[in-house]
PDB file of C-alpha atoms in Angstrom:
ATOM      1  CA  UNK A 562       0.000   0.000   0.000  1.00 42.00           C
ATOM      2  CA  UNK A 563       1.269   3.198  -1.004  1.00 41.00           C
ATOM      3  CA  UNK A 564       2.006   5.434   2.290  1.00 41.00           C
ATOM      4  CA  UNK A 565       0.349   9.099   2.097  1.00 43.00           C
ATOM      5  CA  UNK A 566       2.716  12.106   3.058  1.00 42.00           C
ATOM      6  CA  UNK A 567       1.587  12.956   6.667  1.00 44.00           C
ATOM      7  CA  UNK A 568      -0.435  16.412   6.354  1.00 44.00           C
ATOM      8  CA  UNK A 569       0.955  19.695   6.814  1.00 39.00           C
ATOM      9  CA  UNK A 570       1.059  20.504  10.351  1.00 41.00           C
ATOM     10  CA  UNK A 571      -1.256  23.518   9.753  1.00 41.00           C
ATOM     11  CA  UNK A 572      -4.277  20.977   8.953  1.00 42.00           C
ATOM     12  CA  UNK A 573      -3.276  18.754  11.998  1.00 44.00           C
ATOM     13  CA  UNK A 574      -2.554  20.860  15.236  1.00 47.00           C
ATOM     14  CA  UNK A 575      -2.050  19.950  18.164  1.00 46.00           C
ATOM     15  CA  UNK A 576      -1.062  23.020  19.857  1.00 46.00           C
ATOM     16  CA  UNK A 577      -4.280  22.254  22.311  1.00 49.00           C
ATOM     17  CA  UNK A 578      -2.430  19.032  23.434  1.00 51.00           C
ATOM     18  CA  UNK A 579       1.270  21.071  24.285  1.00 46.00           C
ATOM     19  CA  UNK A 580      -1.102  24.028  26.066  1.00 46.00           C
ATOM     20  CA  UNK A 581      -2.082  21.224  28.917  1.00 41.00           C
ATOM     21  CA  UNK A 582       1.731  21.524  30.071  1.00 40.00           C
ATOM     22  CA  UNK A 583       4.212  18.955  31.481  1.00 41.00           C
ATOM     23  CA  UNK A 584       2.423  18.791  34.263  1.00 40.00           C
ATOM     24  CA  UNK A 585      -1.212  17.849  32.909  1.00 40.00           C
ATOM     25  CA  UNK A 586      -2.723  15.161  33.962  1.00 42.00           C
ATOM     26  CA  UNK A 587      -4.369  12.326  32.561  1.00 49.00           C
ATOM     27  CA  UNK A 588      -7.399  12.930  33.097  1.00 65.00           C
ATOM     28  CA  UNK A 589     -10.746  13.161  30.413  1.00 76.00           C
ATOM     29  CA  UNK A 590     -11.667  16.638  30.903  1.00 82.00           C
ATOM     30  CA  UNK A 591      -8.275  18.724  29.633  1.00 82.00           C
ATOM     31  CA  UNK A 592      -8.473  15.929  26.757  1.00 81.00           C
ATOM     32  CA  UNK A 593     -11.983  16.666  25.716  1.00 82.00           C
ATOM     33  CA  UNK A 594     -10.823  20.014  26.013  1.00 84.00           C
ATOM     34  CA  UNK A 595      -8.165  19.498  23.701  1.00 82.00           C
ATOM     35  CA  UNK A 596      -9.828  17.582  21.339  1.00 83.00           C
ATOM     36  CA  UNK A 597     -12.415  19.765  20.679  1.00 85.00           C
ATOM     37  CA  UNK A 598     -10.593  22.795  20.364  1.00 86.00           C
ATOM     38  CA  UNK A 599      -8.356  21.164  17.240  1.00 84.00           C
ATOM     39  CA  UNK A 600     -12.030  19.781  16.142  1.00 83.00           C
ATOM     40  CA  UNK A 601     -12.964  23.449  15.901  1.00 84.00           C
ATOM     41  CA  UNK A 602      -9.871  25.291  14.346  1.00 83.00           C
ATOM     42  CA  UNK A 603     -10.382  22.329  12.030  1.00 80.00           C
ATOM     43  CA  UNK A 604     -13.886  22.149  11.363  1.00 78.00           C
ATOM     44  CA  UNK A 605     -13.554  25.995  10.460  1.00 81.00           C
ATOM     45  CA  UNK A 606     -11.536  25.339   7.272  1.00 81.00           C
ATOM     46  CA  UNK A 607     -13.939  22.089   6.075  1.00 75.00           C
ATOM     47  CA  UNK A 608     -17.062  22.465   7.358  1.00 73.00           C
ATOM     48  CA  UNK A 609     -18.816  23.017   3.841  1.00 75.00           C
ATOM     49  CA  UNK A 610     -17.957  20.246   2.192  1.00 71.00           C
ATOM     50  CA  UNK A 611     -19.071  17.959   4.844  1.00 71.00           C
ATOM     51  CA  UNK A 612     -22.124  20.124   5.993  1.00 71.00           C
ATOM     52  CA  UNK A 613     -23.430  19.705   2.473  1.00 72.00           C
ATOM     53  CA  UNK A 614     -23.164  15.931   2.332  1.00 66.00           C
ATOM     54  CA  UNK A 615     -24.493  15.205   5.690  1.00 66.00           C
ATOM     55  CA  UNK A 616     -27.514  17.891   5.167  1.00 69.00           C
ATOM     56  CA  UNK A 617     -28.598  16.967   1.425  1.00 74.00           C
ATOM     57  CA  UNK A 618     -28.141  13.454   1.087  1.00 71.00           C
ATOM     58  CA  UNK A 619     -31.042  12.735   3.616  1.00 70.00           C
ATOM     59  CA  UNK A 620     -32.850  15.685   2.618  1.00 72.00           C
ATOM     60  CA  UNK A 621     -32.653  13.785  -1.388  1.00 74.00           C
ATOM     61  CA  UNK A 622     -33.785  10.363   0.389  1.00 71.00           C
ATOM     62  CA  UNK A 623     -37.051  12.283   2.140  1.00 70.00           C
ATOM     63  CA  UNK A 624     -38.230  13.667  -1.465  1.00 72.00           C
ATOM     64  CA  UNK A 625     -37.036  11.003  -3.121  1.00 71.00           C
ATOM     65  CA  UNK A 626     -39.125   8.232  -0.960  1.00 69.00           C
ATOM     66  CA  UNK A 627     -41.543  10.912   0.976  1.00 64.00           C
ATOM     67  CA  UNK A 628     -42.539  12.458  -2.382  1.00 66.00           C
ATOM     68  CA  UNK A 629     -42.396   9.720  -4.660  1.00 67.00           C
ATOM     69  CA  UNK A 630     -43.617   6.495  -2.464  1.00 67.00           C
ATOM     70  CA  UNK A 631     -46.300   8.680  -0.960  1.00 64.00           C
ATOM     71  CA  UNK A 632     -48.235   8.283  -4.158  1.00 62.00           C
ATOM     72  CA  UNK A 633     -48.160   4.555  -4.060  1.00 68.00           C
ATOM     73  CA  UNK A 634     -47.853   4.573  -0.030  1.00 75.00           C
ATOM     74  CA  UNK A 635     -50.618   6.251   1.785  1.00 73.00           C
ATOM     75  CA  UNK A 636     -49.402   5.766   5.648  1.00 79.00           C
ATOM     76  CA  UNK A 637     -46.895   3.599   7.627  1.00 84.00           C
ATOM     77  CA  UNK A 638     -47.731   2.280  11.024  1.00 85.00           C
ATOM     78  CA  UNK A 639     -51.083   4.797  10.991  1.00 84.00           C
ATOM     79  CA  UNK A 640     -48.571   7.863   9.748  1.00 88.00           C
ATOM     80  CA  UNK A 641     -48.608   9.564   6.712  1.00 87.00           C
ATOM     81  CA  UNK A 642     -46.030   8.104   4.548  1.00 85.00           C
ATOM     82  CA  UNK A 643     -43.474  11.264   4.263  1.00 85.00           C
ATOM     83  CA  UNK A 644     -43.566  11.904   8.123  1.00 88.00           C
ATOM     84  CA  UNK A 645     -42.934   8.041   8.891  1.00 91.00           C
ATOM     85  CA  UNK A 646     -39.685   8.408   6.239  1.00 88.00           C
ATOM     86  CA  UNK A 647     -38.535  11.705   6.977  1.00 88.00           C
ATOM     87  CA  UNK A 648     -38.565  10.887  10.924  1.00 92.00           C
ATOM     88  CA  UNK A 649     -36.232   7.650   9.931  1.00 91.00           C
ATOM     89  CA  UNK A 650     -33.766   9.836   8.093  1.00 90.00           C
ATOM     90  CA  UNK A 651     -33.324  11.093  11.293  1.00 93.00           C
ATOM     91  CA  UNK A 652     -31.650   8.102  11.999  1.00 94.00           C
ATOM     92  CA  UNK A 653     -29.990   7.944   8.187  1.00 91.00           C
ATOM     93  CA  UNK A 654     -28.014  10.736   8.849  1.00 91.00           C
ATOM     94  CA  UNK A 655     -27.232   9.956  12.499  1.00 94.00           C
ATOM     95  CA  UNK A 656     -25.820   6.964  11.381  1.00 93.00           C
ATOM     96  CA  UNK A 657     -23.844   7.566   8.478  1.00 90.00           C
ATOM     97  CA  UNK A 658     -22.430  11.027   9.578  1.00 91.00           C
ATOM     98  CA  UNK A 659     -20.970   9.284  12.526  1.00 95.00           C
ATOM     99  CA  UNK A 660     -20.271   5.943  11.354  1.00 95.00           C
ATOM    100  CA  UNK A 661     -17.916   7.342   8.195  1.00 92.00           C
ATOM    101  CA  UNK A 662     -16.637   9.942  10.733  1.00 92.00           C
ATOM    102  CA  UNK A 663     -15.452   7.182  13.140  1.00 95.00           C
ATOM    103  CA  UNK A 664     -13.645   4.571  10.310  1.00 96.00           C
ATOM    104  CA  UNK A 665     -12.809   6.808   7.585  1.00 94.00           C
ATOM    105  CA  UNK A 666     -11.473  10.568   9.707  1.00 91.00           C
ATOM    106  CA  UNK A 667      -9.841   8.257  12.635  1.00 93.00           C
ATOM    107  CA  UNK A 668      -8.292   5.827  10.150  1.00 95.00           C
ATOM    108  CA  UNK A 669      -6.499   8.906   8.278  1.00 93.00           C
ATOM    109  CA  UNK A 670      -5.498  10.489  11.507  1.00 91.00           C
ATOM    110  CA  UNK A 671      -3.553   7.254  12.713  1.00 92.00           C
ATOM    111  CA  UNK A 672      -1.954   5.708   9.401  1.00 92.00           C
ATOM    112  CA  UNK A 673      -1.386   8.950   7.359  1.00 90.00           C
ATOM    113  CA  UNK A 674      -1.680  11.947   9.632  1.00 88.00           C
ATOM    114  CA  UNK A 675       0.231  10.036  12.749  1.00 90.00           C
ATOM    115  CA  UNK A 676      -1.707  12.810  14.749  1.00 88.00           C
ATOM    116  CA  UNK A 677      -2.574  10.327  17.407  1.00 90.00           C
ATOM    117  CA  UNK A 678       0.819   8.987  18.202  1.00 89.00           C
ATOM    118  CA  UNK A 679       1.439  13.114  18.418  1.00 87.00           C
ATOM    119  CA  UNK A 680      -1.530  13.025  21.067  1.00 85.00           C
ATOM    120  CA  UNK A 681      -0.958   9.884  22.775  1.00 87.00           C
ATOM    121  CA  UNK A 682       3.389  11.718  23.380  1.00 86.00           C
ATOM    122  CA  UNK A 683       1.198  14.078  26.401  1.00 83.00           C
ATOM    123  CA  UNK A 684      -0.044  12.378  29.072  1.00 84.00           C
ATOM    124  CA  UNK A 685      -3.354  11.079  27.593  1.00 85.00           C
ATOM    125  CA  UNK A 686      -4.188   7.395  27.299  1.00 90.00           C
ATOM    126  CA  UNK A 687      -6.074   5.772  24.493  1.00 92.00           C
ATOM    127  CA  UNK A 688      -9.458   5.564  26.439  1.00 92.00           C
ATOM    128  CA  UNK A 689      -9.498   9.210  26.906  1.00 91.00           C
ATOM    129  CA  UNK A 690      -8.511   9.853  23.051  1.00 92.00           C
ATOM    130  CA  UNK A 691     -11.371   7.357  21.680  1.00 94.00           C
ATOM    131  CA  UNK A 692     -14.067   8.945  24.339  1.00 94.00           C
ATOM    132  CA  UNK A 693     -12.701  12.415  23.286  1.00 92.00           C
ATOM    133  CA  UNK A 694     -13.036  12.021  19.719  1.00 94.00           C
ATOM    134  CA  UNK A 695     -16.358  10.152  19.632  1.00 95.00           C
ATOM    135  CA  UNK A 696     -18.060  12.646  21.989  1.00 94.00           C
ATOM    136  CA  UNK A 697     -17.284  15.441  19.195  1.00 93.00           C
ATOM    137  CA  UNK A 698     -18.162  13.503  16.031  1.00 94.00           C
ATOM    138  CA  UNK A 699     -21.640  12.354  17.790  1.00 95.00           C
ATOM    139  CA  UNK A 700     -22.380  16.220  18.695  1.00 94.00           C
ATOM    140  CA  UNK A 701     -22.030  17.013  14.971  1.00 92.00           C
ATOM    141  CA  UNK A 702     -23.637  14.313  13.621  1.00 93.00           C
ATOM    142  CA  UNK A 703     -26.327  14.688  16.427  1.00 94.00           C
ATOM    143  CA  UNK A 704     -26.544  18.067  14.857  1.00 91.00           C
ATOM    144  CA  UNK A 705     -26.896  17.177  11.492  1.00 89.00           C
ATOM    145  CA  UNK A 706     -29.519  14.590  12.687  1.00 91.00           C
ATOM    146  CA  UNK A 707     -31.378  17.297  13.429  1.00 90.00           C
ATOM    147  CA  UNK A 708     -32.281  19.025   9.989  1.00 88.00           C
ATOM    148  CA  UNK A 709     -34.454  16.029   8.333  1.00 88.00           C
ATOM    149  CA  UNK A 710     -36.684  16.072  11.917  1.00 91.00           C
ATOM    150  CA  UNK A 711     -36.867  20.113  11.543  1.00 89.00           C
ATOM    151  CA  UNK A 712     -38.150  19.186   7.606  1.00 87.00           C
ATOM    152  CA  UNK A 713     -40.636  16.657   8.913  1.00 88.00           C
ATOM    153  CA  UNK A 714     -42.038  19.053  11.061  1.00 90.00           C
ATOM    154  CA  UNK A 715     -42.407  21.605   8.672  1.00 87.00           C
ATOM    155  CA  UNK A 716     -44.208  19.044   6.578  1.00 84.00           C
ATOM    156  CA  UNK A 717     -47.038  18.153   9.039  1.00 86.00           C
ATOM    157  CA  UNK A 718     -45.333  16.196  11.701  1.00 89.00           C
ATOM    158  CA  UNK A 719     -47.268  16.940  15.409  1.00 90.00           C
ATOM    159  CA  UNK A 720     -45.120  18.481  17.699  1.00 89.00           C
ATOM    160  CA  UNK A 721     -45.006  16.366  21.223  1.00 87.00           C
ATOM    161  CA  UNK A 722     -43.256  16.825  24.429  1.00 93.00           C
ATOM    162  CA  UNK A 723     -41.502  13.678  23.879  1.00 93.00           C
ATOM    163  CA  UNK A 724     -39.577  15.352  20.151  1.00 93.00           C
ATOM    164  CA  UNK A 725     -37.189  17.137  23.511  1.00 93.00           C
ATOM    165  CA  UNK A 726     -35.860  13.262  23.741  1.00 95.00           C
ATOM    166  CA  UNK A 727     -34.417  13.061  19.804  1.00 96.00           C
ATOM    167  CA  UNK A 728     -31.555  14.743  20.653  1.00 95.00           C
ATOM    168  CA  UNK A 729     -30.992  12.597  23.590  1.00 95.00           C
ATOM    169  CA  UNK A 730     -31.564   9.316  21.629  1.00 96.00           C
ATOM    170  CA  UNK A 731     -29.150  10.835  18.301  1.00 96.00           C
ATOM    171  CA  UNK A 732     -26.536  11.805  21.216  1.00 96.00           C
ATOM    172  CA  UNK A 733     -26.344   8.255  22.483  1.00 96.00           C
ATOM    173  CA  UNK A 734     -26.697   6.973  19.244  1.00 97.00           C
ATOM    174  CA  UNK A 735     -24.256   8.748  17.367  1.00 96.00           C
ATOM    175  CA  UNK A 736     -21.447   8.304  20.429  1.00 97.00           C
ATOM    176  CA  UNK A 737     -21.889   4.270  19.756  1.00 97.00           C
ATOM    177  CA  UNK A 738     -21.883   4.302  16.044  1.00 97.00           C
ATOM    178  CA  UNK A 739     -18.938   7.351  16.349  1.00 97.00           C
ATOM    179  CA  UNK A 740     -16.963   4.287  18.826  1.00 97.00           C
ATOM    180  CA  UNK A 741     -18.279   0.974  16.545  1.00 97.00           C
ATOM    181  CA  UNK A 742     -16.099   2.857  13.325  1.00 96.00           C
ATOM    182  CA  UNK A 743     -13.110   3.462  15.345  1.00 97.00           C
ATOM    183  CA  UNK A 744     -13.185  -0.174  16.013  1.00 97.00           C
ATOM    184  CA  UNK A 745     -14.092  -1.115  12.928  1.00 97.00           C
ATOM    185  CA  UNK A 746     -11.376   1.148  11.369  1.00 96.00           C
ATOM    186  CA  UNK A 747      -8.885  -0.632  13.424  1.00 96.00           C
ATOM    187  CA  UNK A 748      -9.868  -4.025  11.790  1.00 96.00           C
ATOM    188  CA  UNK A 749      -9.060  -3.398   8.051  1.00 94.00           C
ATOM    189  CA  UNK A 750      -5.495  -3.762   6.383  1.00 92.00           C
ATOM    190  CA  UNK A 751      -6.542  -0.476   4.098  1.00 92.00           C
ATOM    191  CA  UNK A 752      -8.739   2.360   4.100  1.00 93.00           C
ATOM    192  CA  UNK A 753     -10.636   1.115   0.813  1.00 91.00           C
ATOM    193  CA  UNK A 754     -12.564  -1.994   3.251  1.00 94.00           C
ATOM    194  CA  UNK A 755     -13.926   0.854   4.934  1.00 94.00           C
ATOM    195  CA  UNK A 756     -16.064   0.941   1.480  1.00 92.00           C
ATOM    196  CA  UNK A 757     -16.696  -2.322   1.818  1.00 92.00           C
ATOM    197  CA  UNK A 758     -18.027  -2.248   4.952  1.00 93.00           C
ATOM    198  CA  UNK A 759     -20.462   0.745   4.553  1.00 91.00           C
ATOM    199  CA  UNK A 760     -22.328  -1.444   1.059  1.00 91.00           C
ATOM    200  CA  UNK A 761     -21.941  -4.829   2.345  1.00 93.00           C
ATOM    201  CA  UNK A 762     -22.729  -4.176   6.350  1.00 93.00           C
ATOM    202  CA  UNK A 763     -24.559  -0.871   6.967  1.00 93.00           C
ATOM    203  CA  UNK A 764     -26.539  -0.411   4.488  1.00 90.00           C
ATOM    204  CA  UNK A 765     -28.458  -3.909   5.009  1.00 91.00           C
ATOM    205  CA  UNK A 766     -28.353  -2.736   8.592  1.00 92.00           C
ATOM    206  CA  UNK A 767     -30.200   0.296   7.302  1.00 91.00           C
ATOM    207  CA  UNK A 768     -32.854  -1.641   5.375  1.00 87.00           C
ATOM    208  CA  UNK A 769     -33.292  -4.194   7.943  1.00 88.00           C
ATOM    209  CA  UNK A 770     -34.169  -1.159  10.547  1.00 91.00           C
ATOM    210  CA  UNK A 771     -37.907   0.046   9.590  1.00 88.00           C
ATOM    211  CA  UNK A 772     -36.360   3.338   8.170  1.00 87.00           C
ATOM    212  CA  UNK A 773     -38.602   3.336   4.809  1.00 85.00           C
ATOM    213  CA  UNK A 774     -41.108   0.493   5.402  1.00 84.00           C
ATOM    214  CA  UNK A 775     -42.732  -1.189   8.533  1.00 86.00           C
ATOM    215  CA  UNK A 776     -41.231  -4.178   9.827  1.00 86.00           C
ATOM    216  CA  UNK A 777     -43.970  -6.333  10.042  1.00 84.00           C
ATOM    217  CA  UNK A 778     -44.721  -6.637   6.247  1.00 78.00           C
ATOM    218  CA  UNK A 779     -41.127  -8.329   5.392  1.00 79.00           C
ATOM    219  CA  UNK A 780     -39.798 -11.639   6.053  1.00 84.00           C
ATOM    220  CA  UNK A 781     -39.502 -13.161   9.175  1.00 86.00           C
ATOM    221  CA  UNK A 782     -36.029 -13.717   9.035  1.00 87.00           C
ATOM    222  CA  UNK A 783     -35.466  -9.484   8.786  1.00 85.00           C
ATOM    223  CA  UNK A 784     -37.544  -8.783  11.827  1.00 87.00           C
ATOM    224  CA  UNK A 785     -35.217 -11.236  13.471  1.00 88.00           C
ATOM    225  CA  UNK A 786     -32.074  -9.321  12.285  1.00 87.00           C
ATOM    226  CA  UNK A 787     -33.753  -6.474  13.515  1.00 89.00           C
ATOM    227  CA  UNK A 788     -33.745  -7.553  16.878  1.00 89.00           C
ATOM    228  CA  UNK A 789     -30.191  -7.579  17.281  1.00 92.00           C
ATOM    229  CA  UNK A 790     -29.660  -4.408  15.143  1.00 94.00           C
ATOM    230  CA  UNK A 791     -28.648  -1.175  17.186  1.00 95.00           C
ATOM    231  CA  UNK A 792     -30.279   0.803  14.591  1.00 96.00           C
ATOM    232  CA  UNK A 793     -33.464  -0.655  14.590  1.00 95.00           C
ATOM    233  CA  UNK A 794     -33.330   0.426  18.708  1.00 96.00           C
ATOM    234  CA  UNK A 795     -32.263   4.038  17.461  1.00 96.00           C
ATOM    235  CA  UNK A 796     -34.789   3.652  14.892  1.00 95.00           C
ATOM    236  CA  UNK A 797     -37.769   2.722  17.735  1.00 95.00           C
ATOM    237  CA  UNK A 798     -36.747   5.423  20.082  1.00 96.00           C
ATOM    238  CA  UNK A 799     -36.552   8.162  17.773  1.00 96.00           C
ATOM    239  CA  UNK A 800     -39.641   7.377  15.873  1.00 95.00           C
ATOM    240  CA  UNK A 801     -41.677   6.759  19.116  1.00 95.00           C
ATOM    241  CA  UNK A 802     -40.264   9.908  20.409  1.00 95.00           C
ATOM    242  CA  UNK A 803     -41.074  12.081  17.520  1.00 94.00           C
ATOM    243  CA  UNK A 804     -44.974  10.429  17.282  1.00 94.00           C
ATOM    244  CA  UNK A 805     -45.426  10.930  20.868  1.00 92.00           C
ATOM    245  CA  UNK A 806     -46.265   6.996  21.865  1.00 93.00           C
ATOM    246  CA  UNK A 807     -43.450   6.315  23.824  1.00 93.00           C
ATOM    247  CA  UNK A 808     -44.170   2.719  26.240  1.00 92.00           C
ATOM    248  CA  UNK A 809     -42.746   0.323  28.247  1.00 92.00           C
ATOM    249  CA  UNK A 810     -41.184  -1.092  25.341  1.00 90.00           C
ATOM    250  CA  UNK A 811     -38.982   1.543  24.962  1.00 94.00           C
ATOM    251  CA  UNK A 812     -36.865   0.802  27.594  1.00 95.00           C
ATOM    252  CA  UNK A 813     -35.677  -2.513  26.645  1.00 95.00           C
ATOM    253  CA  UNK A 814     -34.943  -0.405  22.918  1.00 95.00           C
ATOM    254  CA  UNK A 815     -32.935   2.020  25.593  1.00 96.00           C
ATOM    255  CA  UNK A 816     -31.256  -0.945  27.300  1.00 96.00           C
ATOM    256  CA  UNK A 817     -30.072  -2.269  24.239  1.00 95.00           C
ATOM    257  CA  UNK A 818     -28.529   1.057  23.055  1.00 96.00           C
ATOM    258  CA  UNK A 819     -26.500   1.645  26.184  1.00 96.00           C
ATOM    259  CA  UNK A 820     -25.472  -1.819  26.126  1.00 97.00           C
ATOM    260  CA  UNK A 821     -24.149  -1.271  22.611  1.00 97.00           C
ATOM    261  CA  UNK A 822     -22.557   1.466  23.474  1.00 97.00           C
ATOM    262  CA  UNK A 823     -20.727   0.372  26.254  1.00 97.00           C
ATOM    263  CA  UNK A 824     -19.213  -2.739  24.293  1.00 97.00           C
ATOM    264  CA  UNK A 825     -18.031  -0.791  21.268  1.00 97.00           C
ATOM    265  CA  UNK A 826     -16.560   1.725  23.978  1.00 97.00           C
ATOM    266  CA  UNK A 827     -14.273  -1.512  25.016  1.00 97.00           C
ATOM    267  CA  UNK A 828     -13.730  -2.918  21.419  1.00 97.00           C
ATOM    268  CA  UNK A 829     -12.520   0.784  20.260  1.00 97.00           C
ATOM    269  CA  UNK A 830     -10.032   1.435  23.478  1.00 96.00           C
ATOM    270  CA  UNK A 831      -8.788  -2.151  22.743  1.00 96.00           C
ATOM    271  CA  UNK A 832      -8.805  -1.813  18.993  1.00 96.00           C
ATOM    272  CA  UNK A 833      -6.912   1.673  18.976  1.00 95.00           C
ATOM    273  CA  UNK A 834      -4.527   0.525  21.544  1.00 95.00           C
ATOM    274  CA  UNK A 835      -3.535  -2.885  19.549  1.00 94.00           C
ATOM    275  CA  UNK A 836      -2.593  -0.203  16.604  1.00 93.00           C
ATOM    276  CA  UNK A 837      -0.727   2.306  18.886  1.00 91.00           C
ATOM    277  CA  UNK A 838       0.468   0.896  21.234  1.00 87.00           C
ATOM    278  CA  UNK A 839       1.473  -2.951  20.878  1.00 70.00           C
TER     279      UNK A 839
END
């Protein structure tokens, strides 16, 4: 594989990281501190390019599906067709904002960049650079989340009490998936699997979720998938959220998420640290 020329140090700084001192700590806070500070400076020069991708691919998917199906499609679970897909491309974006963040942005930074063996020379350890860098890729994405659930809105969708726990559900949501493509990211010999892994893994996830079409009208082998598919939890919260009939259900959807996230937490410390440090 062809190495890449590590990037100018302009587009890689880690002047936050030498402003903690000799005598920092290791400790999460002045990391998250760091972190996010070089997110910023960086985000600054890029954030067009990404902000268009992450905003009008979903926004293409809720015309393209809201607009077109709904002719063919009256309603979904008792829901007008283009509010039951535009409040599942909630979870589109979520997902693939923070998923291609996590593999394809932390893979760069540690073969090409080397900007985490710069960060892990300061007293930081690997757990606090993985929980550091996830937190700020699943506020953005969380963020971005938030644009096809402002459309749906605008398009009919009744606002509830219960919409305040979206962000919540994106937050948690996008902090696993930011964590699961670290790990993942650590598992392929070259970026270009990362490709493979978004056609041949996600998106089935993605179709196996209830995003575009109720569950219970495909095979009974999908809605068993779905059972063990984090997005399908995401997919449950958020929608029951956003339609206001939240139950007791929901908390085994909750369960599941946290559990999800906790285990990709592990698999991502361990991952990164097999890469840096053995």
């Amino acid at each position: 594989m062809t190495r890449v020329a590590p990037a100018r140090p302009a587009e890689t700084p880690t002047s936050a990281f030498e402003d903690e001192g000799e005598a920092a700590t290791p400790a999460l806070l002045p990391t998250l501190r760091a972190v996010w500070l070089r997110e910023l400076l960086l985000f600054r020069r890029y954030w067009p390019a990404i902000t268009f991708g992450s905003l009008i691919e979903p926004l293409v998917y809720m015309a393209g599906f809201g607009l077109g199906f709904s002719a063919l499609v009256e309603s979904a679970e008792g829901r007008p067709y283009p509010q039951f897909v535009g409040v599942g491309m909630v979870v589109t974006s979520l997902l693939f904002a923070a998923a291609f963040a996590g593999m394809f942005e932390t893979y760069n930074r540690r073969c090409h960049q080397r900007l985490y063996d710069a960060v892990l020379s300061r007293p930081v350890d690997v757990w606090e650079l993985v929980t550091a860098e996830a937190s700020w890729i699943a506020v953005k994405s969380s963020v971005y989340s938030s644009v096809p659930l402002l459309v749906t809105l605008a398009i009919g969708l009744p606002a509830h009490l219960t919409l305040l726990l979206v962000p919540v559900v994106t937050l948690v949501s996008g902090l696993a998936f930011a964590m699961c493509g670290m790990w993942v990211s650590t598992l392929v010999p070259a970026i270009d699997w990362l490709r493979l892994v978004v056609s041949g893994v996600l998106t089935p996830l993605v179709m196996a979720a209830g995003v575009f079409f109720p569950l219970d009208g495909l095979p009974d082998w999908i809605q068993t998938v779905a059972v063990v598919n984090p997005i399908y939890h995401c997919m449950q919260l958020v929608r029951h959220s956003a339609f206001g009939v939240l139950g007791a259900g929901d908390w085994l959807h909750a369960l599941v998420l946290v559990a999800f996230t906790a285990v990709v937490w592990f698999l991502a410390v361990r991952g990164m640290s097999r890469r840096l440090l053995d």
